[in-house]
Coordinates of C-alpha atoms and ligand atoms in Angstrom, one line a residue:
M1 CA -168.0 41.3 -69.3
D2 CA -169.9 40.0 -65.9
K3 CA -169.6 42.7 -63.3
N4 CA -169.6 40.7 -60.9
R5 CA -166.1 38.5 -61.7
V6 CA -163.2 39.3 -59.7
Y7 CA -159.8 39.2 -61.7
I8 CA -156.4 37.6 -59.8
F9 CA -153.6 39.3 -60.3
D10 CA -150.9 37.2 -58.8
T11 CA -147.8 38.7 -57.5
T12 CA -146.0 35.9 -56.5
L13 CA -143.2 36.2 -58.5
R14 CA -142.1 40.2 -57.7
D15 CA -143.4 41.3 -54.3
G16 CA -143.9 38.0 -53.3
E17 CA -140.2 37.4 -54.7
Q18 CA -139.6 40.6 -52.1
S19 CA -139.7 38.4 -48.8
P20 CA -137.0 38.4 -47.2
G21 CA -134.6 35.3 -47.3
A22 CA -136.8 34.7 -50.8
S23 CA -135.0 33.6 -54.0
L24 CA -136.4 32.2 -57.6
S25 CA -134.0 31.2 -60.3
I26 CA -135.2 32.2 -63.8
S27 CA -136.0 28.7 -64.1
E28 CA -137.7 28.5 -60.8
K29 CA -139.9 31.8 -62.2
V30 CA -140.8 30.4 -65.6
E31 CA -141.6 27.1 -64.0
I32 CA -144.2 28.7 -61.0
A33 CA -145.5 30.4 -64.1
R34 CA -146.4 27.6 -65.9
Q35 CA -148.4 26.2 -62.6
L36 CA -149.8 29.7 -62.2
E37 CA -151.6 29.6 -65.4
K38 CA -152.8 26.0 -64.6
L39 CA -154.6 27.9 -61.8
N40 CA -156.1 30.1 -63.9
V41 CA -155.1 32.9 -62.8
D42 CA -155.7 36.5 -64.9
I43 CA -152.5 38.2 -64.5
I44 CA -149.1 37.1 -63.2
E45 CA -146.8 40.0 -62.3
A46 CA -143.1 38.3 -63.1
G47 CA -141.3 40.9 -62.1
F48 CA -139.1 44.7 -62.3
P49 CA -137.2 44.4 -65.7
V50 CA -135.0 47.5 -65.0
S51 CA -134.3 46.6 -61.4
S52 CA -131.4 43.5 -63.1
P53 CA -130.3 41.5 -65.9
A54 CA -132.1 38.2 -63.9
Q55 CA -135.0 39.6 -64.0
F56 CA -135.3 41.8 -67.3
E57 CA -134.8 37.7 -68.2
A58 CA -137.3 36.3 -66.3
V59 CA -140.5 38.7 -67.4
Q60 CA -139.4 38.2 -70.8
L61 CA -139.1 33.8 -70.4
V62 CA -142.5 34.3 -68.3
A63 CA -144.1 36.3 -70.7
N64 CA -143.2 34.9 -74.4
E65 CA -144.4 31.2 -72.4
V66 CA -147.5 31.5 -70.8
N67 CA -150.7 32.6 -72.8
V68 CA -151.8 34.8 -69.4
V69 CA -151.4 38.8 -69.4
V70 CA -148.3 39.3 -67.8
A71 CA -146.6 42.7 -66.6
G72 CA -143.1 44.1 -65.6
L73 CA -143.3 46.5 -63.1
A74 CA -141.7 49.7 -63.4
R75 CA -141.0 53.6 -61.9
A76 CA -142.2 56.6 -63.1
K77 CA -138.6 56.7 -64.7
E78 CA -138.4 56.3 -68.4
G79 CA -136.0 53.9 -68.3
D80 CA -138.3 51.3 -65.9
I81 CA -140.4 52.0 -68.8
K82 CA -138.7 51.5 -71.8
A83 CA -136.9 48.7 -69.5
A84 CA -140.2 46.5 -68.7
Y85 CA -141.3 47.5 -72.3
E86 CA -138.7 45.5 -74.1
A87 CA -139.0 42.5 -71.9
L88 CA -142.5 42.2 -73.1
K89 CA -142.7 43.3 -76.3
H90 CA -142.8 39.6 -77.9
G91 CA -144.9 38.4 -74.7
K92 CA -148.9 37.2 -75.8
K93 CA -150.7 39.7 -73.4
P94 CA -148.3 42.4 -72.0
R95 CA -148.9 44.5 -69.5
I96 CA -147.1 47.4 -67.9
H97 CA -147.6 48.3 -64.4
T98 CA -146.3 51.8 -62.8
F99 CA -146.8 53.8 -60.0
T100 CA -145.9 57.1 -58.1
S101 CA -145.8 57.5 -54.3
T102 CA -149.2 59.8 -53.0
S103 CA -149.1 59.9 -49.6
D104 CA -147.4 63.0 -47.6
I105 CA -145.2 60.6 -45.9
H106 CA -144.0 59.2 -48.9
I107 CA -143.6 62.6 -50.5
L108 CA -142.2 64.4 -48.2
G109 CA -139.4 61.1 -47.5
K110 CA -138.9 60.1 -51.4
F111 CA -139.5 63.7 -53.1
G112 CA -136.9 65.8 -50.5
D113 CA -135.3 67.3 -52.6
D114 CA -136.2 71.5 -54.0
R115 CA -136.3 70.2 -57.7
Y116 CA -139.6 68.6 -57.0
G117 CA -141.1 71.8 -55.6
K118 CA -140.7 73.5 -52.4
T119 CA -144.1 73.2 -50.2
L120 CA -146.0 69.7 -49.8
E121 CA -148.3 71.9 -52.8
E122 CA -145.2 71.6 -55.0
K123 CA -144.5 68.7 -54.4
R124 CA -147.6 67.2 -54.9
K125 CA -148.3 68.7 -58.1
T126 CA -144.9 67.3 -59.9
V127 CA -146.1 63.5 -58.8
L128 CA -149.3 64.6 -60.5
K129 CA -147.5 65.2 -63.3
M130 CA -145.1 62.6 -63.4
T131 CA -147.8 60.1 -63.1
Y132 CA -149.8 61.6 -66.0
D133 CA -146.4 61.3 -67.6
S134 CA -145.7 58.0 -66.6
V135 CA -148.9 56.7 -67.9
A136 CA -148.9 58.1 -71.1
Y137 CA -145.5 56.7 -72.0
A138 CA -146.2 53.4 -70.9
K139 CA -149.8 54.1 -73.2
S140 CA -147.4 55.0 -76.1
F141 CA -145.9 50.9 -76.0
M142 CA -149.2 49.1 -75.6
K143 CA -152.8 49.3 -74.8
D144 CA -153.0 47.2 -71.6
V145 CA -151.6 49.3 -68.6
E146 CA -151.8 49.4 -65.2
Y147 CA -151.2 52.3 -62.6
S148 CA -150.7 51.9 -58.7
A149 CA -151.0 55.2 -56.3
E150 CA -148.2 53.9 -53.4
D151 CA -148.6 54.3 -50.0
A152 CA -152.8 54.6 -51.1
G153 CA -153.5 53.1 -47.9
R154 CA -152.7 56.6 -46.3
T155 CA -153.1 59.2 -48.4
D156 CA -155.7 62.0 -48.8
I157 CA -158.5 61.3 -50.6
G158 CA -158.8 64.7 -51.9
Y159 CA -155.3 64.1 -54.0
L160 CA -156.2 60.1 -54.2
V161 CA -158.6 61.3 -56.9
D162 CA -156.9 63.7 -58.9
I163 CA -154.2 61.2 -59.4
V164 CA -156.5 58.5 -59.9
E165 CA -158.5 60.9 -62.5
T166 CA -155.2 61.9 -63.6
A167 CA -154.1 58.2 -64.4
I168 CA -157.2 57.2 -66.3
E169 CA -156.8 60.5 -68.6
A170 CA -153.6 59.2 -69.8
G171 CA -154.8 56.1 -70.4
A172 CA -154.7 53.5 -67.5
T173 CA -156.6 50.8 -68.0
T174 CA -156.0 49.3 -64.4
I175 CA -156.1 51.4 -61.1
N176 CA -154.6 49.8 -58.6
I177 CA -155.0 51.0 -55.0
P178 CA -151.9 49.6 -52.6
D179 CA -152.2 49.1 -48.5
T180 CA -148.5 49.1 -49.3
T181 CA -148.0 49.7 -45.3
G182 CA -150.5 47.3 -44.2
Y183 CA -152.5 50.0 -42.4
T184 CA -155.9 51.0 -42.4
F185 CA -158.4 49.1 -41.0
P186 CA -161.4 47.3 -43.4
S187 CA -164.3 50.1 -43.0
E188 CA -162.0 52.6 -43.9
F189 CA -160.0 50.8 -46.8
G190 CA -163.9 50.1 -48.1
A191 CA -164.7 53.3 -47.6
K192 CA -161.8 54.3 -49.4
I193 CA -162.8 52.7 -52.6
A194 CA -166.8 53.7 -52.5
E195 CA -165.1 57.2 -52.5
L196 CA -163.2 56.5 -55.5
K197 CA -166.0 54.7 -57.4
R198 CA -168.4 58.2 -56.4
R199 CA -165.8 61.1 -57.0
V200 CA -163.7 60.1 -59.5
K201 CA -165.4 61.2 -62.8
N202 CA -163.7 58.7 -65.1
I203 CA -163.5 56.0 -63.0
D204 CA -165.6 53.3 -65.2
K205 CA -163.1 53.5 -67.9
A206 CA -160.8 51.5 -65.7
I207 CA -160.8 49.0 -63.6
I208 CA -160.2 49.2 -59.4
S209 CA -157.4 47.0 -58.1
V210 CA -156.4 46.7 -54.5
H211 CA -153.5 45.3 -53.2
C212 CA -152.8 44.9 -49.6
H213 CA -150.0 44.3 -47.4
N214 CA -150.0 41.8 -44.1
D215 CA -148.2 44.0 -41.4
L216 CA -151.2 44.1 -39.0
G217 CA -153.1 40.5 -40.3
L218 CA -156.0 42.2 -42.6
A219 CA -154.6 42.1 -46.0
V220 CA -157.1 39.1 -46.7
A221 CA -160.5 41.2 -45.4
N222 CA -159.6 44.4 -46.8
S223 CA -158.9 42.8 -50.1
L224 CA -162.7 41.7 -49.7
A225 CA -163.2 44.9 -48.2
G226 CA -162.3 46.5 -51.4
I227 CA -164.6 44.3 -54.1
E228 CA -167.2 44.8 -51.4
N229 CA -167.3 47.9 -52.9
G230 CA -166.1 48.4 -56.7
A231 CA -162.9 46.5 -57.3
R232 CA -163.1 44.6 -59.6
Q233 CA -159.1 43.0 -59.2
I234 CA -157.2 41.5 -56.1
E235 CA -153.9 41.6 -55.5
C236 CA -152.1 38.8 -53.8
T237 CA -149.7 35.7 -53.9
I238 CA -149.1 32.0 -52.9
N239 CA -149.2 31.1 -49.6
G240 CA -149.5 35.1 -48.6
I241 CA -145.4 35.9 -49.2
G242 CA -144.6 39.1 -49.7
E243 CA -142.6 42.0 -48.6
R244 CA -142.3 42.0 -44.6
A245 CA -145.8 40.5 -43.5
G246 CA -146.9 39.6 -47.0
N247 CA -149.6 40.6 -49.4
A248 CA -153.1 39.0 -49.1
S249 CA -153.4 35.6 -49.8
L250 CA -154.3 34.0 -53.1
E251 CA -156.0 31.2 -51.3
E252 CA -157.4 33.1 -48.9
V253 CA -159.4 35.5 -51.3
V254 CA -160.6 32.9 -53.5
M255 CA -161.9 30.5 -51.0
A256 CA -163.6 33.2 -49.2
L257 CA -165.7 34.2 -52.1
K258 CA -166.1 30.5 -53.2
V259 CA -166.8 29.3 -49.7
R260 CA -169.3 32.7 -48.8
K261 CA -171.3 32.3 -52.3
D262 CA -173.8 32.1 -49.8
L263 CA -173.3 35.8 -48.8
V264 CA -171.5 37.8 -51.8
K265 CA -172.1 37.8 -55.7
Y266 CA -168.6 37.7 -56.5
F267 CA -166.6 35.1 -58.4
T268 CA -163.2 34.4 -59.8
K269 CA -162.1 32.3 -62.7
I270 CA -159.7 30.3 -60.3
K271 CA -159.6 26.4 -60.6
T272 CA -159.3 25.8 -56.7
E273 CA -157.7 22.0 -57.2
E274 CA -154.9 23.8 -59.0
I275 CA -154.1 25.5 -55.1
Y276 CA -152.2 23.0 -53.0
N277 CA -149.8 21.9 -56.2
S278 CA -149.6 25.6 -56.4
S279 CA -148.8 26.8 -52.6
R280 CA -146.4 23.1 -52.2
M281 CA -144.5 24.4 -55.7
V282 CA -143.6 28.1 -54.4
S283 CA -143.3 26.7 -51.0
S284 CA -140.5 24.5 -52.2
Y285 CA -139.0 27.0 -54.9
S286 CA -138.7 29.9 -52.5
G287 CA -137.5 28.1 -49.2
I288 CA -140.2 29.9 -47.3
V289 CA -142.2 27.5 -45.3
V290 CA -146.0 27.2 -44.7
Q291 CA -147.3 27.6 -41.5
P292 CA -148.9 24.0 -40.3
N293 CA -151.8 26.1 -38.4
K294 CA -152.4 28.2 -42.7
A295 CA -155.5 28.8 -43.7
I296 CA -156.3 26.8 -46.5
V297 CA -152.5 25.3 -47.6
G298 CA -150.9 24.5 -44.5
D299 CA -150.3 21.2 -43.2
N300 CA -153.1 21.3 -40.2
A301 CA -155.8 23.1 -42.0
F302 CA -158.2 20.1 -42.9
A303 CA -156.6 18.2 -39.6
H304 CA -159.5 16.8 -37.0
E305 CA -157.5 15.9 -33.7
S306 CA -160.0 16.1 -30.8
G307 CA -162.0 13.1 -29.8
I308 CA -165.1 15.5 -29.8
H309 CA -164.3 16.9 -34.1
Q310 CA -163.1 13.2 -35.0
D311 CA -166.8 11.4 -33.9
G312 CA -168.1 14.7 -35.1
M313 CA -166.8 14.5 -38.4
L314 CA -167.9 10.9 -38.8
K315 CA -171.2 11.4 -38.4
N316 CA -171.3 13.8 -40.5
R317 CA -168.2 15.9 -42.3
Q318 CA -169.9 19.5 -42.5
T319 CA -170.1 19.5 -38.5
Y320 CA -166.4 21.0 -38.4
E321 CA -165.6 21.4 -42.6
I322 CA -166.6 24.0 -44.2
M323 CA -165.0 23.3 -47.6
Q324 CA -163.6 19.9 -48.5
P325 CA -160.1 19.6 -48.7
E326 CA -160.6 18.2 -52.7
T327 CA -162.0 21.6 -53.1
V328 CA -158.5 23.0 -52.8
G329 CA -156.2 20.0 -54.6
V330 CA -155.2 18.5 -51.6
P331 CA -155.1 14.8 -52.0
K332 CA -157.6 12.8 -50.0
T333 CA -155.5 9.5 -50.5
K334 CA -151.6 9.2 -50.8
I335 CA -149.8 8.0 -53.8
V336 CA -146.9 6.3 -53.1
L337 CA -144.0 5.5 -56.1
G338 CA -141.5 2.8 -55.6
R339 CA -138.3 1.4 -57.3
H340 CA -140.8 -0.7 -59.6
S341 CA -142.2 2.3 -61.0
G342 CA -141.4 2.7 -64.8
R343 CA -140.6 6.1 -66.0
H344 CA -144.1 6.5 -67.4
G345 CA -145.6 6.1 -64.1
L346 CA -143.0 8.8 -62.5
K347 CA -144.0 11.1 -65.1
S348 CA -147.2 10.7 -65.0
R349 CA -147.6 11.5 -61.4
L350 CA -145.0 14.3 -61.5
T351 CA -147.7 16.2 -64.6
E352 CA -150.5 15.7 -62.2
L353 CA -148.2 18.0 -59.9
G354 CA -147.8 20.6 -61.9
F355 CA -144.4 19.9 -63.3
H356 CA -143.5 20.4 -67.1
L357 CA -140.6 17.8 -67.9
P358 CA -139.6 17.6 -71.1
E359 CA -138.7 14.6 -72.2
K360 CA -134.2 14.8 -72.1
E361 CA -135.0 16.3 -69.0
L362 CA -136.8 12.5 -67.7
Q363 CA -134.3 10.1 -68.0
K364 CA -132.1 12.1 -65.3
I365 CA -134.5 12.7 -63.2
Y366 CA -135.7 8.8 -63.4
E367 CA -132.0 8.0 -62.7
K368 CA -132.1 10.4 -59.1
F369 CA -135.8 8.8 -58.3
L370 CA -134.5 5.8 -58.5
T371 CA -131.0 6.8 -56.7
L372 CA -133.8 7.7 -54.0
A373 CA -135.4 4.8 -53.7
D374 CA -133.0 2.4 -53.4
K375 CA -132.6 4.2 -49.6
K376 CA -136.2 5.2 -49.2
K377 CA -138.7 2.4 -50.0
E378 CA -142.0 4.0 -50.6
I379 CA -141.7 7.5 -52.5
Y380 CA -144.6 9.8 -51.9
D381 CA -145.9 13.7 -53.9
D382 CA -143.7 15.4 -51.1
D383 CA -140.3 13.6 -52.6
L384 CA -140.9 13.9 -56.2
R385 CA -141.5 17.8 -55.2
I386 CA -138.1 17.5 -53.6
L387 CA -136.9 15.7 -56.1
M388 CA -138.1 18.3 -58.6
E389 CA -137.3 21.3 -56.6
E390 CA -133.3 19.8 -56.4
S391 CA -133.0 19.1 -60.2
S392 CA -134.3 22.3 -60.8
I393 CA -131.3 23.9 -58.9
K394 CA -129.2 22.6 -60.8
F395 CA -130.5 23.7 -63.5
A396 CA -130.1 27.1 -62.1
A397 CA -127.5 29.0 -62.4
S398 CA -124.6 26.9 -60.4
F399 CA -121.1 28.4 -59.7
Y400 CA -120.2 25.9 -56.9
E401 CA -121.6 22.5 -56.9
L402 CA -120.6 19.7 -54.1
D403 CA -118.6 17.0 -55.4
Y404 CA -117.3 14.8 -52.4
L405 CA -117.7 15.7 -48.6
Q406 CA -116.2 13.1 -46.3
I407 CA -116.6 14.2 -42.3
H408 CA -115.3 13.2 -39.1
S409 CA -116.7 13.6 -35.8
G410 CA -117.5 11.1 -32.4
T411 CA -117.6 11.8 -28.6
N412 CA -114.0 11.9 -28.4
S413 CA -112.4 13.7 -31.5
I414 CA -112.4 17.4 -33.2
P415 CA -114.8 17.2 -35.6
T416 CA -113.5 17.5 -38.9
A417 CA -114.8 18.2 -42.8
T418 CA -112.8 17.3 -46.0
V419 CA -115.2 19.0 -49.0
R420 CA -113.8 19.1 -53.0
I421 CA -116.3 21.9 -54.6
K422 CA -116.6 21.0 -58.4
T423 CA -116.2 25.2 -60.8
E424 CA -116.5 26.1 -64.0
K425 CA -112.5 25.6 -64.3
E426 CA -111.5 23.0 -61.5
L427 CA -111.8 20.7 -58.5
L428 CA -111.2 22.4 -55.2
Q429 CA -110.4 20.5 -52.0
E430 CA -110.2 21.2 -48.3
S431 CA -109.9 20.3 -44.7
A432 CA -111.1 22.0 -41.8
T433 CA -112.3 21.4 -38.4
G434 CA -115.0 23.1 -36.3
D435 CA -117.3 23.4 -32.6
G436 CA -119.5 20.7 -35.3
V437 CA -119.6 18.9 -38.1
V438 CA -121.9 21.4 -39.7
D439 CA -119.3 24.2 -38.7
A440 CA -116.3 22.1 -39.9
T441 CA -118.2 21.4 -43.4
F442 CA -118.9 25.7 -43.5
N443 CA -115.2 26.5 -42.4
A444 CA -114.1 24.1 -45.1
I445 CA -116.2 24.8 -48.0
E446 CA -114.9 28.8 -47.2
R447 CA -110.9 27.8 -46.8
A448 CA -112.2 26.1 -50.2
L449 CA -113.2 29.0 -51.8
N450 CA -111.2 31.5 -50.1
T451 CA -113.8 33.4 -48.8
K452 CA -115.8 34.3 -45.7
V453 CA -119.4 34.9 -45.3
S454 CA -121.3 35.8 -42.3
L455 CA -124.0 33.3 -41.5
E456 CA -127.4 34.7 -40.5
S457 CA -129.1 31.3 -39.4
Y458 CA -129.2 28.1 -40.0
F459 CA -132.6 25.6 -39.9
V460 CA -133.0 22.0 -40.3
R461 CA -135.9 19.7 -40.3
S462 CA -137.8 16.5 -42.0
V463 CA -139.6 17.0 -44.7
T464 CA -141.3 14.1 -45.9
S465 CA -142.0 10.8 -43.4
G466 CA -140.3 7.5 -42.4
R467 CA -136.8 6.6 -40.9
Q468 CA -135.2 7.3 -44.1
A469 CA -136.5 11.0 -44.3
L470 CA -135.7 13.7 -46.4
G471 CA -133.8 16.6 -44.5
E472 CA -134.4 20.0 -45.5
V473 CA -131.6 22.7 -44.4
I474 CA -132.4 26.5 -45.3
V475 CA -129.0 28.7 -44.5
K476 CA -129.0 32.6 -44.4
I477 CA -125.9 34.0 -45.4
K478 CA -125.3 37.8 -45.6
K479 CA -122.5 40.1 -47.3
D480 CA -123.0 43.7 -48.1
D481 CA -126.0 44.0 -45.7
V482 CA -127.6 41.6 -48.7
V483 CA -129.0 38.1 -47.3
F484 CA -129.2 35.2 -49.6
T485 CA -130.7 31.6 -48.7
G486 CA -129.8 28.4 -49.8
R487 CA -131.5 25.5 -49.5
G488 CA -130.1 21.6 -49.8
I489 CA -132.1 18.6 -49.2
S490 CA -130.4 14.9 -48.7
T491 CA -131.2 12.2 -46.1
D492 CA -127.9 12.4 -45.0
I493 CA -128.3 16.3 -42.8
I494 CA -125.0 17.0 -43.1
E495 CA -124.2 16.2 -47.3
A496 CA -127.9 18.5 -47.2
S497 CA -126.0 21.5 -44.9
A498 CA -123.5 21.3 -47.7
K499 CA -125.5 21.5 -50.2
G500 CA -127.5 24.6 -48.3
F501 CA -124.5 26.9 -47.7
L502 CA -123.2 26.5 -51.4
Q503 CA -126.4 27.2 -52.8
A504 CA -126.9 30.4 -50.7
L505 CA -123.5 31.2 -52.0
N506 CA -124.2 30.8 -55.7
H507 CA -127.0 33.1 -54.9
Q508 CA -124.6 35.8 -53.5
E509 CA -122.1 35.1 -56.8
Q510 CA -125.2 35.5 -59.1
Y511 CA -126.2 38.7 -57.9
F512 CA -123.1 40.2 -57.4
K513 CA -122.3 39.1 -61.1
S514 CA -125.6 40.4 -62.2
K515 CA -125.1 44.0 -60.3
D516 CA -121.7 44.1 -62.4
E517 CA -123.5 43.2 -65.2
L518 CA -126.4 46.0 -65.0
S519 CA -123.5 48.4 -64.4
T520 CA -122.5 48.3 -68.3
S521 CA -125.6 47.0 -69.6
Y522 CA -127.8 49.1 -71.7
L523 CA -130.5 48.6 -68.8
S524 CA -128.2 50.9 -66.9
E525 CA -128.0 53.1 -69.8
I526 CA -131.3 53.4 -70.7
S527 CA -132.4 53.9 -66.1
Q528 CA -129.3 56.8 -65.7
A529 CA -131.3 58.4 -69.3
V530 CA -133.9 60.2 -67.3
Ligands
KIV601 O1 -147.4 47.5 -52.2 C1 -147.2 48.4 -53.3 O2 -147.4 49.6 -53.0 C2 -146.2 47.8 -54.3 C3 -146.8 48.8 -55.3 C4 -145.7 48.9 -56.4 C5 -148.1 48.1 -55.9 O3 -146.3 46.6 -54.4
ZN602 ZN1 -146.6 45.6 -52.3

């Protein structure tokens, strides 16, 4: 093993999916996992199996599908660990990832009850024992066990040394040090890793990992500081999505190590040419738009606006370019397809963009492609990504589908909408008025489905270029304090709005259905058994 090799642990499907408003269907997760495999990540964290039947199934399908280490998250509870094992057991390279909370703030906050001990000292002892027991239990199922000390960034170093030593003693082969709240400074976080390397007696038996959140915008800097002080695994996500302000961004840590190899000797095995496709896929499926000025993958990351910069670039690209766009897979020339492109041409472009297209789906996609090409003469890569995303929305659990929409509006008339919605059993049709046509459409859908939701936000933008551009609508609705996101895409933004609203309702339905299933499933029995 090369001592300078850095392993990339991608947690887009677990921590990334915990981004507010993000939601990925099971088929989207599998598609992203295939793309992560192409990107050549070392480990994919596919989800938190005990948390819902959908999470369980996603971890199971991903573990069985890819030839990469697949991790499933588990709290330090027998039920969680057993569920992770059950989801991973037929996988090619399974890893159980378990964690306990180790900072005083977390211990006092989460283990306030006297049964965990009366004083902080006693509670810390309980957590130490939980750490040992959970890692040892996970180890009874498989060799590859990762342990995380949640909120390690704010954990007392003496206690953290004891915790890490105990987890390794119990069999952990990777020790993850998360800066869960994104609180630390790079110098401080780096020093913590160096201190663990120095003080933990059995540290050579495990790989140290870092998992940094971005609350102060320091996640990437902290991850790199961890590497410079002895960590050899970075936990990160595509586009930096994740809880609150997100996780360290995969593309940024990887490219920082690659571009500055004059300065640091650490390297990853990431195929950087696949970064752009991965970023686009995750953005499309998660519904989380990449900001234009985002490093590496933002629309402006390689754009040169001012005359002085453009002039410099024409004379010598190195004047204002520290890496070439092609290195991260940003295409140099735009490939255009049109209504005369054949099925084969479409399939090969989709494959180049990272999509896996079973033969039986090709004809359906091709028909949609031709319909779009009739409306929009030139079809670019972004149009194809959206076409695939639309299709994956269809392949995902769909309780309600838009069958028909008609609207009426004008300067002197009351906006009115009529919708017909296809459910598993019937067609439901209703009309309603509203303050505008979008409001009328949402009212008609609510009336047809006999429901009422609170609309949290509504966002519309054009996602491809030209007058016939595809419009994207992102709708967020809220029920019982849970937010559900839906995206709709169409050359007609009212139709896109109706589809987005229905998709949010589909996610809501799926969530409450899987919650009900959970209360009757074996997953619930095993979590309650602990
Ligand atoms: O941020 C965090 O501490 C986590 C752990 C579960 C690894 O996501
Ligand atoms: Zn995290």
